[in-house]
Amino acid sequence: MKTKRMIIRLFILMVAFLCCTSAPAQNDRGTMQRKNMPTRKSNRTPNSFRTPQRQDFNQNGSEVRRHRDFQREMPQKSNDNTVYDVTEVMPSFPGGEQNLHSWLTNNLRYPAAAANNGIQGRVIVQCIIEKDGSITIEKVSRGVDPLLDQEALRLIKAMPKWNPGKQNGYAVRTKRMIIVPFKING
């Protein structure tokens, strides 16, 4: 008896739901439209065949380019000193990451006082790779010990020029984090 009542209630709810959510009519373009609303015919042509209209020109008579008129902006030369966090081509050490790690290990001078005290860890240095590949504005982002921090800054300042980051085909200033590992062997 209870299951019969449940089935009847579900049936009534489904019918009420279907009545409230009837499908809207479609116009001749295949887009949805409310019932009893007049359709508006448009005589506009698609953008690909569109010829410039009067409103597509500014007061000087030159053509106004809108974003939809072209897909990709032409590269523009970067004269500003904007520092980018991410670029299309990120800056790289000459020879790649493997050469960076080997250069760091070959030129690292472990401070004697830190080695005697057993201090080790990773120092993260934040710097800016300039348009010409030189490194400027070095600062320790996360340090371990003042002795290791000073050695990491010395290493970064002594680095050769990098391949600069590029945005729209032009070299730009890019922020980079470099990890300098300090590990006692033995």
PDB file of C-alpha atoms in Angstrom:
ATOM      1  CA  MET A   1       0.000   0.000   0.000  1.00  0.00           C
ATOM      2  CA  LYS A   2       2.780   2.409   0.928  1.00  0.00           C
ATOM      3  CA  THR A   3       4.741   1.617  -2.230  1.00  0.00           C
ATOM      4  CA  LYS A   4       1.652   2.352  -4.340  1.00  0.00           C
ATOM      5  CA  ARG A   5       1.321   5.801  -2.732  1.00  0.00           C
ATOM      6  CA  MET A   6       5.020   6.469  -3.268  1.00  0.00           C
ATOM      7  CA  ILE A   7       4.766   5.580  -6.964  1.00  0.00           C
ATOM      8  CA  ILE A   8       1.732   7.856  -7.402  1.00  0.00           C
ATOM      9  CA  ARG A   9       3.513  10.755  -5.672  1.00  0.00           C
ATOM     10  CA  LEU A  10       6.605  10.285  -7.852  1.00  0.00           C
ATOM     11  CA  PHE A  11       4.435  10.213 -10.973  1.00  0.00           C
ATOM     12  CA  ILE A  12       2.708  13.460  -9.969  1.00  0.00           C
ATOM     13  CA  LEU A  13       6.054  15.136  -9.263  1.00  0.00           C
ATOM     14  CA  MET A  14       7.455  14.049 -12.630  1.00  0.00           C
ATOM     15  CA  VAL A  15       4.400  15.350 -14.500  1.00  0.00           C
ATOM     16  CA  ALA A  16       4.603  18.675 -12.644  1.00  0.00           C
ATOM     17  CA  PHE A  17       8.321  18.931 -13.409  1.00  0.00           C
ATOM     18  CA  LEU A  18       7.826  18.203 -17.100  1.00  0.00           C
ATOM     19  CA  CYS A  19       5.024  20.762 -17.376  1.00  0.00           C
ATOM     20  CA  CYS A  20       7.172  23.487 -15.798  1.00  0.00           C
ATOM     21  CA  THR A  21      10.237  22.758 -17.889  1.00  0.00           C
ATOM     22  CA  SER A  22       8.837  22.461 -21.387  1.00  0.00           C
ATOM     23  CA  ALA A  23      11.399  22.892 -24.157  1.00  0.00           C
ATOM     24  CA  PRO A  24      11.622  26.438 -25.554  1.00  0.00           C
ATOM     25  CA  ALA A  25      11.056  27.021 -29.230  1.00  0.00           C
ATOM     26  CA  GLN A  26      13.931  27.428 -31.663  1.00  0.00           C
ATOM     27  CA  ASN A  27      14.124  30.168 -34.236  1.00  0.00           C
ATOM     28  CA  ASP A  28      15.329  29.802 -37.829  1.00  0.00           C
ATOM     29  CA  ARG A  29      18.998  30.184 -36.794  1.00  0.00           C
ATOM     30  CA  GLY A  30      18.801  27.253 -34.396  1.00  0.00           C
ATOM     31  CA  THR A  31      19.176  29.362 -31.252  1.00  0.00           C
ATOM     32  CA  MET A  32      16.777  29.118 -28.345  1.00  0.00           C
ATOM     33  CA  GLN A  33      14.041  31.696 -27.988  1.00  0.00           C
ATOM     34  CA  ARG A  34      11.214  32.285 -25.544  1.00  0.00           C
ATOM     35  CA  LYS A  35       7.725  31.420 -26.635  1.00  0.00           C
ATOM     36  CA  ASN A  36       5.516  34.185 -28.016  1.00  0.00           C
ATOM     37  CA  MET A  37       8.511  36.468 -28.606  1.00  0.00           C
ATOM     38  CA  PRO A  38       8.955  37.975 -32.060  1.00  0.00           C
ATOM     39  CA  THR A  39      12.060  36.872 -33.943  1.00  0.00           C
ATOM     40  CA  ARG A  40      14.463  39.508 -35.144  1.00  0.00           C
ATOM     41  CA  LYS A  41      16.027  38.849 -38.492  1.00  0.00           C
ATOM     42  CA  SER A  42      19.536  40.145 -38.987  1.00  0.00           C
ATOM     43  CA  ASN A  43      21.036  41.115 -42.300  1.00  0.00           C
ATOM     44  CA  ARG A  44      24.589  41.030 -40.955  1.00  0.00           C
ATOM     45  CA  THR A  45      27.150  38.852 -42.661  1.00  0.00           C
ATOM     46  CA  PRO A  46      29.657  36.692 -40.784  1.00  0.00           C
ATOM     47  CA  ASN A  47      32.866  38.430 -39.627  1.00  0.00           C
ATOM     48  CA  SER A  48      35.006  36.549 -42.151  1.00  0.00           C
ATOM     49  CA  PHE A  49      33.103  38.156 -45.058  1.00  0.00           C
ATOM     50  CA  ARG A  50      32.561  41.490 -43.388  1.00  0.00           C
ATOM     51  CA  THR A  51      33.697  44.601 -45.176  1.00  0.00           C
ATOM     52  CA  PRO A  52      34.707  47.609 -43.080  1.00  0.00           C
ATOM     53  CA  GLN A  53      31.725  49.775 -42.223  1.00  0.00           C
ATOM     54  CA  ARG A  54      31.736  53.471 -41.425  1.00  0.00           C
ATOM     55  CA  GLN A  55      32.019  52.824 -37.670  1.00  0.00           C
ATOM     56  CA  ASP A  56      35.204  50.791 -38.284  1.00  0.00           C
ATOM     57  CA  PHE A  57      37.147  53.999 -38.927  1.00  0.00           C
ATOM     58  CA  ASN A  58      38.145  56.565 -36.328  1.00  0.00           C
ATOM     59  CA  GLN A  59      37.952  60.354 -36.739  1.00  0.00           C
ATOM     60  CA  ASN A  60      41.313  60.492 -38.542  1.00  0.00           C
ATOM     61  CA  GLY A  61      40.069  58.070 -41.190  1.00  0.00           C
ATOM     62  CA  SER A  62      42.384  55.227 -40.226  1.00  0.00           C
ATOM     63  CA  GLU A  63      40.919  51.765 -39.711  1.00  0.00           C
ATOM     64  CA  VAL A  64      40.121  50.714 -36.163  1.00  0.00           C
ATOM     65  CA  ARG A  65      41.297  47.162 -35.433  1.00  0.00           C
ATOM     66  CA  ARG A  66      39.222  45.288 -32.928  1.00  0.00           C
ATOM     67  CA  HIS A  67      40.345  42.208 -31.051  1.00  0.00           C
ATOM     68  CA  ARG A  68      38.013  39.952 -33.027  1.00  0.00           C
ATOM     69  CA  ASP A  69      39.525  41.166 -36.321  1.00  0.00           C
ATOM     70  CA  PHE A  70      42.844  39.416 -35.723  1.00  0.00           C
ATOM     71  CA  GLN A  71      43.799  36.352 -33.746  1.00  0.00           C
ATOM     72  CA  ARG A  72      47.324  37.148 -32.567  1.00  0.00           C
ATOM     73  CA  GLU A  73      48.910  40.470 -31.779  1.00  0.00           C
ATOM     74  CA  MET A  74      52.026  41.297 -33.724  1.00  0.00           C
ATOM     75  CA  PRO A  75      55.143  41.325 -31.551  1.00  0.00           C
ATOM     76  CA  GLN A  76      55.998  44.757 -30.274  1.00  0.00           C
ATOM     77  CA  LYS A  77      59.431  45.787 -29.141  1.00  0.00           C
ATOM     78  CA  SER A  78      59.654  46.024 -25.389  1.00  0.00           C
ATOM     79  CA  ASN A  79      61.214  49.339 -24.382  1.00  0.00           C
ATOM     80  CA  ASP A  80      59.888  49.242 -20.848  1.00  0.00           C
ATOM     81  CA  ASN A  81      61.650  47.764 -17.849  1.00  0.00           C
ATOM     82  CA  THR A  82      58.825  45.453 -16.824  1.00  0.00           C
ATOM     83  CA  VAL A  83      59.985  42.394 -14.903  1.00  0.00           C
ATOM     84  CA  TYR A  84      58.136  39.236 -15.958  1.00  0.00           C
ATOM     85  CA  ASP A  85      57.549  36.244 -13.684  1.00  0.00           C
ATOM     86  CA  VAL A  86      56.670  33.959 -16.611  1.00  0.00           C
ATOM     87  CA  THR A  87      57.598  34.442 -20.265  1.00  0.00           C
ATOM     88  CA  GLU A  88      57.019  32.514 -23.469  1.00  0.00           C
ATOM     89  CA  VAL A  89      60.681  31.456 -23.475  1.00  0.00           C
ATOM     90  CA  MET A  90      62.085  31.331 -19.956  1.00  0.00           C
ATOM     91  CA  PRO A  91      65.712  32.372 -19.338  1.00  0.00           C
ATOM     92  CA  SER A  92      68.171  29.498 -19.383  1.00  0.00           C
ATOM     93  CA  PHE A  93      71.741  28.879 -18.337  1.00  0.00           C
ATOM     94  CA  PRO A  94      74.075  28.306 -21.311  1.00  0.00           C
ATOM     95  CA  GLY A  95      74.040  24.558 -21.855  1.00  0.00           C
ATOM     96  CA  GLY A  96      70.864  23.925 -19.845  1.00  0.00           C
ATOM     97  CA  GLU A  97      70.050  22.878 -16.280  1.00  0.00           C
ATOM     98  CA  GLN A  98      72.716  20.156 -16.182  1.00  0.00           C
ATOM     99  CA  ASN A  99      75.451  22.710 -16.905  1.00  0.00           C
ATOM    100  CA  LEU A 100      73.979  25.017 -14.255  1.00  0.00           C
ATOM    101  CA  HIS A 101      74.240  22.307 -11.589  1.00  0.00           C
ATOM    102  CA  SER A 102      77.757  21.326 -12.629  1.00  0.00           C
ATOM    103  CA  TRP A 103      78.827  24.990 -12.681  1.00  0.00           C
ATOM    104  CA  LEU A 104      77.426  25.496  -9.178  1.00  0.00           C
ATOM    105  CA  THR A 105      79.201  22.405  -7.779  1.00  0.00           C
ATOM    106  CA  ASN A 106      82.517  23.254  -9.485  1.00  0.00           C
ATOM    107  CA  ASN A 107      82.597  26.880  -8.285  1.00  0.00           C
ATOM    108  CA  LEU A 108      81.128  26.363  -4.815  1.00  0.00           C
ATOM    109  CA  ARG A 109      83.505  27.151  -1.933  1.00  0.00           C
ATOM    110  CA  TYR A 110      81.958  25.643   1.185  1.00  0.00           C
ATOM    111  CA  PRO A 111      82.628  27.992   4.138  1.00  0.00           C
ATOM    112  CA  ALA A 112      84.980  26.261   6.606  1.00  0.00           C
ATOM    113  CA  ALA A 113      83.078  27.453   9.681  1.00  0.00           C
ATOM    114  CA  ALA A 114      79.794  26.094   8.286  1.00  0.00           C
ATOM    115  CA  ALA A 115      81.443  22.761   7.387  1.00  0.00           C
ATOM    116  CA  ASN A 116      82.934  22.429  10.906  1.00  0.00           C
ATOM    117  CA  ASN A 117      79.537  23.118  12.494  1.00  0.00           C
ATOM    118  CA  GLY A 118      77.773  20.668  10.136  1.00  0.00           C
ATOM    119  CA  ILE A 119      75.539  23.343   8.610  1.00  0.00           C
ATOM    120  CA  GLN A 120      73.989  22.286   5.309  1.00  0.00           C
ATOM    121  CA  GLY A 121      70.841  22.943   3.306  1.00  0.00           C
ATOM    122  CA  ARG A 122      69.491  24.694   0.230  1.00  0.00           C
ATOM    123  CA  VAL A 123      69.694  28.452  -0.222  1.00  0.00           C
ATOM    124  CA  ILE A 124      67.128  29.948  -2.615  1.00  0.00           C
ATOM    125  CA  VAL A 125      68.282  33.127  -4.332  1.00  0.00           C
ATOM    126  CA  GLN A 126      65.881  35.387  -6.225  1.00  0.00           C
ATOM    127  CA  CYS A 127      67.397  37.423  -9.044  1.00  0.00           C
ATOM    128  CA  ILE A 128      66.508  39.184 -12.275  1.00  0.00           C
ATOM    129  CA  ILE A 129      67.909  38.040 -15.619  1.00  0.00           C
ATOM    130  CA  GLU A 130      68.289  41.195 -17.695  1.00  0.00           C
ATOM    131  CA  LYS A 131      67.661  41.574 -21.434  1.00  0.00           C
ATOM    132  CA  ASP A 132      71.369  41.024 -22.165  1.00  0.00           C
ATOM    133  CA  GLY A 133      71.548  37.912 -19.935  1.00  0.00           C
ATOM    134  CA  SER A 134      73.347  39.510 -16.987  1.00  0.00           C
ATOM    135  CA  ILE A 135      72.106  38.878 -13.441  1.00  0.00           C
ATOM    136  CA  THR A 136      71.053  41.780 -11.224  1.00  0.00           C
ATOM    137  CA  ILE A 137      69.199  42.468  -7.974  1.00  0.00           C
ATOM    138  CA  GLU A 138      70.192  39.287  -6.189  1.00  0.00           C
ATOM    139  CA  LYS A 139      68.633  38.601  -2.817  1.00  0.00           C
ATOM    140  CA  VAL A 140      68.248  35.545  -0.625  1.00  0.00           C
ATOM    141  CA  SER A 141      64.651  34.383  -0.665  1.00  0.00           C
ATOM    142  CA  ARG A 142      65.144  31.515   1.773  1.00  0.00           C
ATOM    143  CA  GLY A 143      68.400  31.189   3.631  1.00  0.00           C
ATOM    144  CA  VAL A 144      69.981  28.554   5.834  1.00  0.00           C
ATOM    145  CA  ASP A 145      72.824  30.341   7.608  1.00  0.00           C
ATOM    146  CA  PRO A 146      74.445  33.750   6.995  1.00  0.00           C
ATOM    147  CA  LEU A 147      77.696  32.055   5.913  1.00  0.00           C
ATOM    148  CA  LEU A 148      75.930  29.888   3.321  1.00  0.00           C
ATOM    149  CA  ASP A 149      73.762  32.810   2.203  1.00  0.00           C
ATOM    150  CA  GLN A 150      76.844  34.950   1.483  1.00  0.00           C
ATOM    151  CA  GLU A 151      78.469  32.130  -0.494  1.00  0.00           C
ATOM    152  CA  ALA A 152      75.283  31.620  -2.531  1.00  0.00           C
ATOM    153  CA  LEU A 153      75.151  35.346  -3.374  1.00  0.00           C
ATOM    154  CA  ARG A 154      78.834  35.261  -4.379  1.00  0.00           C
ATOM    155  CA  LEU A 155      78.133  32.311  -6.693  1.00  0.00           C
ATOM    156  CA  ILE A 156      75.165  34.009  -8.353  1.00  0.00           C
ATOM    157  CA  LYS A 157      77.122  37.229  -8.932  1.00  0.00           C
ATOM    158  CA  ALA A 158      79.997  35.252 -10.478  1.00  0.00           C
ATOM    159  CA  MET A 159      77.771  33.400 -12.965  1.00  0.00           C
ATOM    160  CA  PRO A 160      78.270  33.845 -16.707  1.00  0.00           C
ATOM    161  CA  LYS A 161      75.558  35.545 -18.771  1.00  0.00           C
ATOM    162  CA  TRP A 162      72.348  33.607 -19.250  1.00  0.00           C
ATOM    163  CA  ASN A 163      70.180  33.274 -22.350  1.00  0.00           C
ATOM    164  CA  PRO A 164      67.500  35.917 -21.620  1.00  0.00           C
ATOM    165  CA  GLY A 165      63.777  35.253 -21.419  1.00  0.00           C
ATOM    166  CA  LYS A 166      61.717  36.229 -24.461  1.00  0.00           C
ATOM    167  CA  GLN A 167      58.204  37.578 -24.796  1.00  0.00           C
ATOM    168  CA  ASN A 168      56.715  38.077 -28.296  1.00  0.00           C
ATOM    169  CA  GLY A 169      60.145  37.380 -29.769  1.00  0.00           C
ATOM    170  CA  TYR A 170      61.965  40.099 -27.804  1.00  0.00           C
ATOM    171  CA  ALA A 171      64.296  39.738 -24.824  1.00  0.00           C
ATOM    172  CA  VAL A 172      62.730  40.914 -21.559  1.00  0.00           C
ATOM    173  CA  ARG A 173      63.696  41.167 -17.899  1.00  0.00           C
ATOM    174  CA  THR A 174      62.662  38.013 -16.060  1.00  0.00           C
ATOM    175  CA  LYS A 175      62.552  37.061 -12.399  1.00  0.00           C
ATOM    176  CA  ARG A 176      64.192  33.737 -11.592  1.00  0.00           C
ATOM    177  CA  MET A 177      64.703  31.635  -8.455  1.00  0.00           C
ATOM    178  CA  ILE A 178      67.973  29.709  -8.282  1.00  0.00           C
ATOM    179  CA  ILE A 179      68.527  26.950  -5.732  1.00  0.00           C
ATOM    180  CA  VAL A 180      72.084  26.582  -4.422  1.00  0.00           C
ATOM    181  CA  PRO A 181      72.501  23.256  -2.573  1.00  0.00           C
ATOM    182  CA  PHE A 182      75.027  22.971   0.262  1.00  0.00           C
ATOM    183  CA  LYS A 183      75.767  19.403   1.312  1.00  0.00           C
ATOM    184  CA  ILE A 184      78.664  18.077   3.359  1.00  0.00           C
ATOM    185  CA  ASN A 185      80.136  14.970   1.765  1.00  0.00           C
ATOM    186  CA  GLY A 186      81.283  12.251   4.104  1.00  0.00           C
TER     187      GLY A 186
END
